[in-house]
């Protein structure tokens, strides 16, 4: 353009596809990078890792999904700017789904349900309170928690330390007192609480998986109107093939001088 003496106005009026040629080319693994990386190469925060941390530890940090949502909103806009102003348009490739990533995300989802079930069952006081209220409490028919704190604390004899201490110390556990026939052994209440926690884990997992399967059943992979259009397209293609074959046979009959009839082959 400089050799031809064209002005800057002519350069500015270049078509868009010529302007896009000066952008950075998209590599063959561009989508792989988008799945793995976020905004820059210096910040290797994986989208799959973000999904895993958000779902697996949501019971420990309930604010994580909101932060992930805000992060993804910003990420979408940054990616849009990058695809429009920094990179060339990527070459399209036919794909039925997201490939192996679907299996990875499905596995992370299953692991997240199991992990959250264990976190809720082990770290929460709901199950020990429930067991005490309806099994060991003074009013099991009403489910009150009177005396729960005292029941959840075990007794330790300080004289067993051998350091000149005397008296008793209370600690949180379900163990027999030092004056019993089996001191510091797990009590029956401990095993009841443990069994209730395991039962909660099983019920929680089956409930979540059941809800997930029900929602997946309600939401089909292919919408009904799209299925109807696909069936119609298939029917039209078959009809076009029949018409083309009929026209071919009609031409052959005319060429050979045979009698012509309007009929399907």
Tab-separated table of C-alpha atoms in Angstrom:
chain	number	residue	atom	x	y	z
A	1	UNK	CA	0.000	0.000	0.000
A	2	UNK	CA	2.927	2.342	0.728
A	3	UNK	CA	4.543	1.518	-2.613
A	4	UNK	CA	1.308	2.274	-4.398
A	5	UNK	CA	1.008	5.587	-2.567
A	6	UNK	CA	-2.382	4.873	-1.030
A	7	UNK	CA	-3.546	7.114	1.763
A	8	UNK	CA	-4.478	6.207	5.330
A	9	UNK	CA	-8.154	6.582	4.446
A	10	UNK	CA	-7.788	3.691	2.018
A	11	UNK	CA	-6.041	1.626	4.683
A	12	UNK	CA	-8.766	2.279	7.198
A	13	UNK	CA	-11.406	1.224	4.697
A	14	UNK	CA	-9.985	-2.294	4.410
A	15	UNK	CA	-12.547	-5.062	4.704
A	16	UNK	CA	-12.937	-6.687	8.078
A	17	UNK	CA	-11.463	-10.021	7.010
A	18	UNK	CA	-8.202	-8.283	6.045
A	19	UNK	CA	-8.069	-6.520	9.395
A	20	UNK	CA	-8.646	-9.819	11.183
A	21	UNK	CA	-5.630	-11.311	9.404
A	22	UNK	CA	-3.357	-9.197	11.601
A	23	UNK	CA	-4.748	-10.777	14.791
A	24	UNK	CA	-3.178	-13.730	16.569
A	25	UNK	CA	-4.105	-17.116	15.106
A	26	UNK	CA	-6.084	-19.586	17.172
A	27	UNK	CA	-4.092	-22.759	17.797
A	28	UNK	CA	-5.460	-26.245	17.338
A	29	UNK	CA	-6.013	-26.653	21.069
A	30	UNK	CA	-7.769	-23.352	21.661
A	31	UNK	CA	-10.828	-24.911	23.242
A	32	UNK	CA	-8.598	-27.053	25.442
A	33	UNK	CA	-6.897	-23.901	26.703
A	34	UNK	CA	-10.267	-22.311	27.392
A	35	UNK	CA	-11.316	-25.282	29.476
A	36	UNK	CA	-8.055	-25.350	31.392
A	37	UNK	CA	-6.990	-21.716	31.684
A	38	UNK	CA	-8.866	-18.625	32.717
A	39	UNK	CA	-7.725	-15.193	31.536
A	40	UNK	CA	-3.946	-15.229	31.265
A	41	UNK	CA	-1.207	-17.797	31.157
A	42	UNK	CA	0.063	-16.577	34.530
A	43	UNK	CA	-3.162	-17.621	36.244
A	44	UNK	CA	-3.604	-21.364	35.733
A	45	UNK	CA	-6.935	-21.547	37.526
A	46	UNK	CA	-8.721	-24.404	35.791
A	47	UNK	CA	-12.414	-24.233	35.150
A	48	UNK	CA	-12.730	-27.879	36.084
A	49	UNK	CA	-10.855	-27.263	39.324
A	50	UNK	CA	-13.119	-24.314	40.023
A	51	UNK	CA	-16.181	-26.491	39.521
A	52	UNK	CA	-14.648	-29.159	41.757
A	53	UNK	CA	-13.769	-26.825	44.601
A	54	UNK	CA	-17.141	-25.098	44.354
A	55	UNK	CA	-19.193	-28.281	44.499
A	56	UNK	CA	-17.050	-30.534	46.685
A	57	UNK	CA	-16.511	-28.025	49.490
A	58	UNK	CA	-19.732	-26.036	49.232
A	59	UNK	CA	-20.849	-27.282	52.658
A	60	UNK	CA	-17.651	-25.928	54.219
A	61	UNK	CA	-17.771	-22.582	52.360
A	62	UNK	CA	-21.309	-21.786	51.118
A	63	UNK	CA	-20.166	-18.468	49.628
A	64	UNK	CA	-18.002	-20.259	47.029
A	65	UNK	CA	-20.748	-20.616	44.344
A	66	UNK	CA	-21.485	-16.882	44.461
A	67	UNK	CA	-17.812	-16.010	44.088
A	68	UNK	CA	-17.490	-18.506	41.237
A	69	UNK	CA	-20.499	-16.939	39.520
A	70	UNK	CA	-18.998	-13.460	39.733
A	71	UNK	CA	-15.670	-14.785	38.482
A	72	UNK	CA	-17.314	-16.483	35.494
A	73	UNK	CA	-19.299	-13.372	34.579
A	74	UNK	CA	-16.066	-11.394	34.409
A	75	UNK	CA	-14.379	-14.260	32.564
A	76	UNK	CA	-17.089	-14.351	29.895
A	77	UNK	CA	-16.653	-10.669	29.122
A	78	UNK	CA	-12.858	-10.943	29.028
A	79	UNK	CA	-13.062	-13.938	26.706
A	80	UNK	CA	-15.494	-12.068	24.466
A	81	UNK	CA	-13.053	-9.158	24.223
A	82	UNK	CA	-10.197	-11.559	23.515
A	83	UNK	CA	-12.029	-13.433	20.763
A	84	UNK	CA	-13.222	-10.239	19.088
A	85	UNK	CA	-10.150	-8.006	19.275
A	86	UNK	CA	-7.100	-10.226	19.858
A	87	UNK	CA	-7.596	-13.541	18.052
A	88	UNK	CA	-8.651	-14.564	14.607
A	89	UNK	CA	-11.925	-16.373	14.219
A	90	UNK	CA	-11.260	-20.047	15.077
A	91	UNK	CA	-11.894	-22.753	12.536
A	92	UNK	CA	-15.205	-24.510	13.212
A	93	UNK	CA	-15.142	-28.195	14.111
A	94	UNK	CA	-18.064	-30.580	14.301
A	95	UNK	CA	-18.622	-32.135	17.738
A	96	UNK	CA	-21.561	-33.978	19.268
A	97	UNK	CA	-20.756	-32.912	22.843
A	98	UNK	CA	-17.908	-31.619	25.010
A	99	UNK	CA	-16.170	-34.986	24.901
A	100	UNK	CA	-14.231	-36.300	27.873
A	101	UNK	CA	-15.043	-33.180	29.863
A	102	UNK	CA	-18.608	-34.419	30.366
A	103	UNK	CA	-17.359	-37.554	32.097
A	104	UNK	CA	-14.946	-35.549	34.222
A	105	UNK	CA	-17.637	-33.117	35.353
A	106	UNK	CA	-20.053	-35.986	35.984
A	107	UNK	CA	-17.472	-37.723	38.162
A	108	UNK	CA	-16.777	-34.522	40.078
A	109	UNK	CA	-20.515	-34.119	40.669
A	110	UNK	CA	-20.801	-37.617	42.132
A	111	UNK	CA	-17.730	-37.041	44.293
A	112	UNK	CA	-19.176	-33.710	45.461
A	113	UNK	CA	-22.401	-35.345	46.655
A	114	UNK	CA	-20.499	-37.999	48.611
A	115	UNK	CA	-18.067	-35.475	50.104
A	116	UNK	CA	-20.794	-33.070	51.200
A	117	UNK	CA	-22.742	-35.940	52.738
A	118	UNK	CA	-19.723	-36.901	54.841
A	119	UNK	CA	-18.994	-33.270	55.763
A	120	UNK	CA	-22.559	-32.655	56.939
A	121	UNK	CA	-22.796	-35.977	58.773
A	122	UNK	CA	-19.445	-35.796	60.576
A	123	UNK	CA	-19.020	-32.103	61.332
A	124	UNK	CA	-22.647	-31.177	62.067
A	125	UNK	CA	-24.287	-31.465	65.506
A	126	UNK	CA	-27.678	-32.202	64.007
A	127	UNK	CA	-27.329	-35.987	64.078
A	128	UNK	CA	-26.006	-36.251	67.683
A	129	UNK	CA	-28.778	-33.917	68.806
A	130	UNK	CA	-31.358	-35.967	66.942
A	131	UNK	CA	-30.115	-39.235	68.477
A	132	UNK	CA	-30.076	-37.759	71.983
A	133	UNK	CA	-33.492	-36.151	71.637
A	134	UNK	CA	-35.269	-39.341	70.568
A	135	UNK	CA	-33.149	-41.994	72.293
A	136	UNK	CA	-31.295	-40.765	75.395
A	137	UNK	CA	-33.078	-37.554	76.384
A	138	UNK	CA	-35.404	-37.212	79.379
A	139	UNK	CA	-38.392	-36.617	77.101
A	140	UNK	CA	-37.903	-38.846	74.081
A	141	UNK	CA	-41.557	-38.622	73.145
A	142	UNK	CA	-41.265	-34.842	72.709
A	143	UNK	CA	-37.693	-34.705	71.358
A	144	UNK	CA	-36.292	-32.151	73.832
A	145	UNK	CA	-32.549	-31.484	74.290
A	146	UNK	CA	-32.465	-31.065	78.046
A	147	UNK	CA	-29.101	-32.336	79.353
A	148	UNK	CA	-27.582	-32.697	75.866
A	149	UNK	CA	-24.346	-30.850	76.663
A	150	UNK	CA	-23.672	-32.968	79.738
A	151	UNK	CA	-24.400	-36.129	77.749
A	152	UNK	CA	-21.990	-35.162	74.970
A	153	UNK	CA	-19.051	-34.667	77.398
A	154	UNK	CA	-16.950	-37.488	78.769
A	155	UNK	CA	-14.919	-37.549	82.005
A	156	UNK	CA	-11.133	-37.844	82.337
A	157	UNK	CA	-9.248	-38.431	85.597
A	158	UNK	CA	-6.402	-35.894	85.815
A	159	UNK	CA	-4.494	-38.055	88.315
A	160	UNK	CA	-3.695	-40.472	85.484
A	161	UNK	CA	-1.412	-37.872	83.946
A	162	UNK	CA	1.130	-38.457	86.746
A	163	UNK	CA	1.914	-34.758	87.157
A	164	UNK	CA	0.369	-34.140	90.564
A	165	UNK	CA	-3.001	-33.015	89.244
A	166	UNK	CA	-6.255	-34.107	90.843
A	167	UNK	CA	-9.888	-33.873	89.871
A	168	UNK	CA	-11.707	-34.514	86.651
A	169	UNK	CA	-11.735	-32.905	83.232
A	170	UNK	CA	-14.588	-32.957	80.712
A	171	UNK	CA	-13.954	-33.396	77.001
A	172	UNK	CA	-16.255	-33.857	74.064
A	173	UNK	CA	-16.627	-37.540	73.263
A	174	UNK	CA	-18.780	-40.566	73.991
A	175	UNK	CA	-16.540	-42.637	76.276
A	176	UNK	CA	-17.077	-44.470	79.530
A	177	UNK	CA	-15.978	-42.685	82.752
A	178	UNK	CA	-12.771	-43.780	84.542
A	179	UNK	CA	-14.729	-45.441	87.383
A	180	UNK	CA	-16.573	-47.844	85.072
A	181	UNK	CA	-15.580	-51.444	84.376
A	182	UNK	CA	-14.343	-50.466	80.878
A	183	UNK	CA	-12.865	-46.976	81.339
A	184	UNK	CA	-12.516	-44.730	78.324
A	185	UNK	CA	-14.173	-47.206	75.975
A	186	UNK	CA	-16.754	-46.055	73.464
A	187	UNK	CA	-20.263	-46.082	74.862
A	188	UNK	CA	-23.388	-47.395	73.183
A	189	UNK	CA	-24.419	-43.833	72.410
A	190	UNK	CA	-21.290	-43.424	70.287
A	191	UNK	CA	-22.222	-46.378	68.118
A	192	UNK	CA	-25.796	-45.142	67.806
A	193	UNK	CA	-24.558	-41.746	66.637
A	194	UNK	CA	-22.130	-43.368	64.192
A	195	UNK	CA	-24.874	-45.579	62.761
A	196	UNK	CA	-27.156	-42.564	62.405
A	197	UNK	CA	-24.422	-40.667	60.557
A	198	UNK	CA	-23.850	-43.527	58.136
A	199	UNK	CA	-27.590	-43.827	57.582
A	200	UNK	CA	-27.788	-40.080	56.905
A	201	UNK	CA	-24.993	-40.362	54.329
A	202	UNK	CA	-26.790	-43.152	52.472
A	203	UNK	CA	-30.167	-41.395	52.557
A	204	UNK	CA	-28.649	-38.047	51.529
A	205	UNK	CA	-26.794	-39.561	48.559
A	206	UNK	CA	-29.816	-41.458	47.284
A	207	UNK	CA	-32.049	-38.414	47.727
A	208	UNK	CA	-29.722	-36.101	45.802
A	209	UNK	CA	-29.117	-38.627	43.033
A	210	UNK	CA	-32.847	-39.260	42.805
A	211	UNK	CA	-33.594	-35.539	42.444
A	212	UNK	CA	-30.820	-35.239	39.854
A	213	UNK	CA	-32.189	-38.148	37.828
A	214	UNK	CA	-35.731	-36.737	38.033
A	215	UNK	CA	-34.604	-33.309	36.792
A	216	UNK	CA	-32.587	-34.961	33.997
A	217	UNK	CA	-35.704	-36.899	33.012
A	218	UNK	CA	-37.827	-33.728	32.920
A	219	UNK	CA	-35.282	-31.859	30.790
A	220	UNK	CA	-34.609	-33.839	27.582
A	221	UNK	CA	-31.252	-33.669	25.853
A	222	UNK	CA	-32.948	-32.649	22.591
A	223	UNK	CA	-36.030	-30.360	22.699
A	224	UNK	CA	-39.261	-31.731	21.268
A	225	UNK	CA	-39.550	-29.105	18.545
A	226	UNK	CA	-35.998	-29.871	17.442
A	227	UNK	CA	-36.805	-33.587	17.322
A	228	UNK	CA	-39.836	-32.808	15.161
A	229	UNK	CA	-37.742	-30.699	12.792
A	230	UNK	CA	-35.108	-33.447	12.581
A	231	UNK	CA	-37.739	-36.056	11.728
A	232	UNK	CA	-39.263	-33.736	9.137
A	233	UNK	CA	-35.857	-33.086	7.618
A	234	UNK	CA	-35.190	-36.828	7.449
A	235	UNK	CA	-38.561	-37.377	5.776
A	236	UNK	CA	-37.898	-34.633	3.212
A	237	UNK	CA	-34.487	-36.065	2.420
A	238	UNK	CA	-35.980	-39.500	1.838
A	239	UNK	CA	-38.697	-38.014	-0.341
A	240	UNK	CA	-36.113	-36.130	-2.402
A	241	UNK	CA	-34.152	-39.345	-2.847
A	242	UNK	CA	-37.293	-41.154	-4.027
A	243	UNK	CA	-38.113	-38.340	-6.478
A	244	UNK	CA	-34.570	-38.327	-7.852
A	245	UNK	CA	-34.633	-42.089	-8.323
A	246	UNK	CA	-38.031	-41.858	-10.035
A	247	UNK	CA	-36.798	-39.180	-12.421
A	248	UNK	CA	-33.740	-41.276	-13.197
A	249	UNK	CA	-35.865	-44.304	-14.036
A	250	UNK	CA	-38.188	-42.198	-16.163
A	251	UNK	CA	-35.242	-40.887	-18.179
A	252	UNK	CA	-33.921	-44.398	-18.642
A	253	UNK	CA	-37.279	-45.645	-19.876
A	254	UNK	CA	-37.622	-42.778	-22.340
A	255	UNK	CA	-34.110	-43.399	-23.607
A	256	UNK	CA	-34.764	-47.099	-24.115
A	257	UNK	CA	-38.148	-46.499	-25.723
A	258	UNK	CA	-40.095	-48.395	-23.083
A	259	UNK	CA	-43.596	-47.513	-22.036
A	260	UNK	CA	-43.704	-44.743	-19.457
A	261	UNK	CA	-45.948	-44.907	-16.418
A	262	UNK	CA	-46.279	-42.527	-13.471
A	263	UNK	CA	-45.344	-44.935	-10.750
A	264	UNK	CA	-42.852	-45.346	-7.966
A	265	UNK	CA	-39.978	-47.753	-8.551
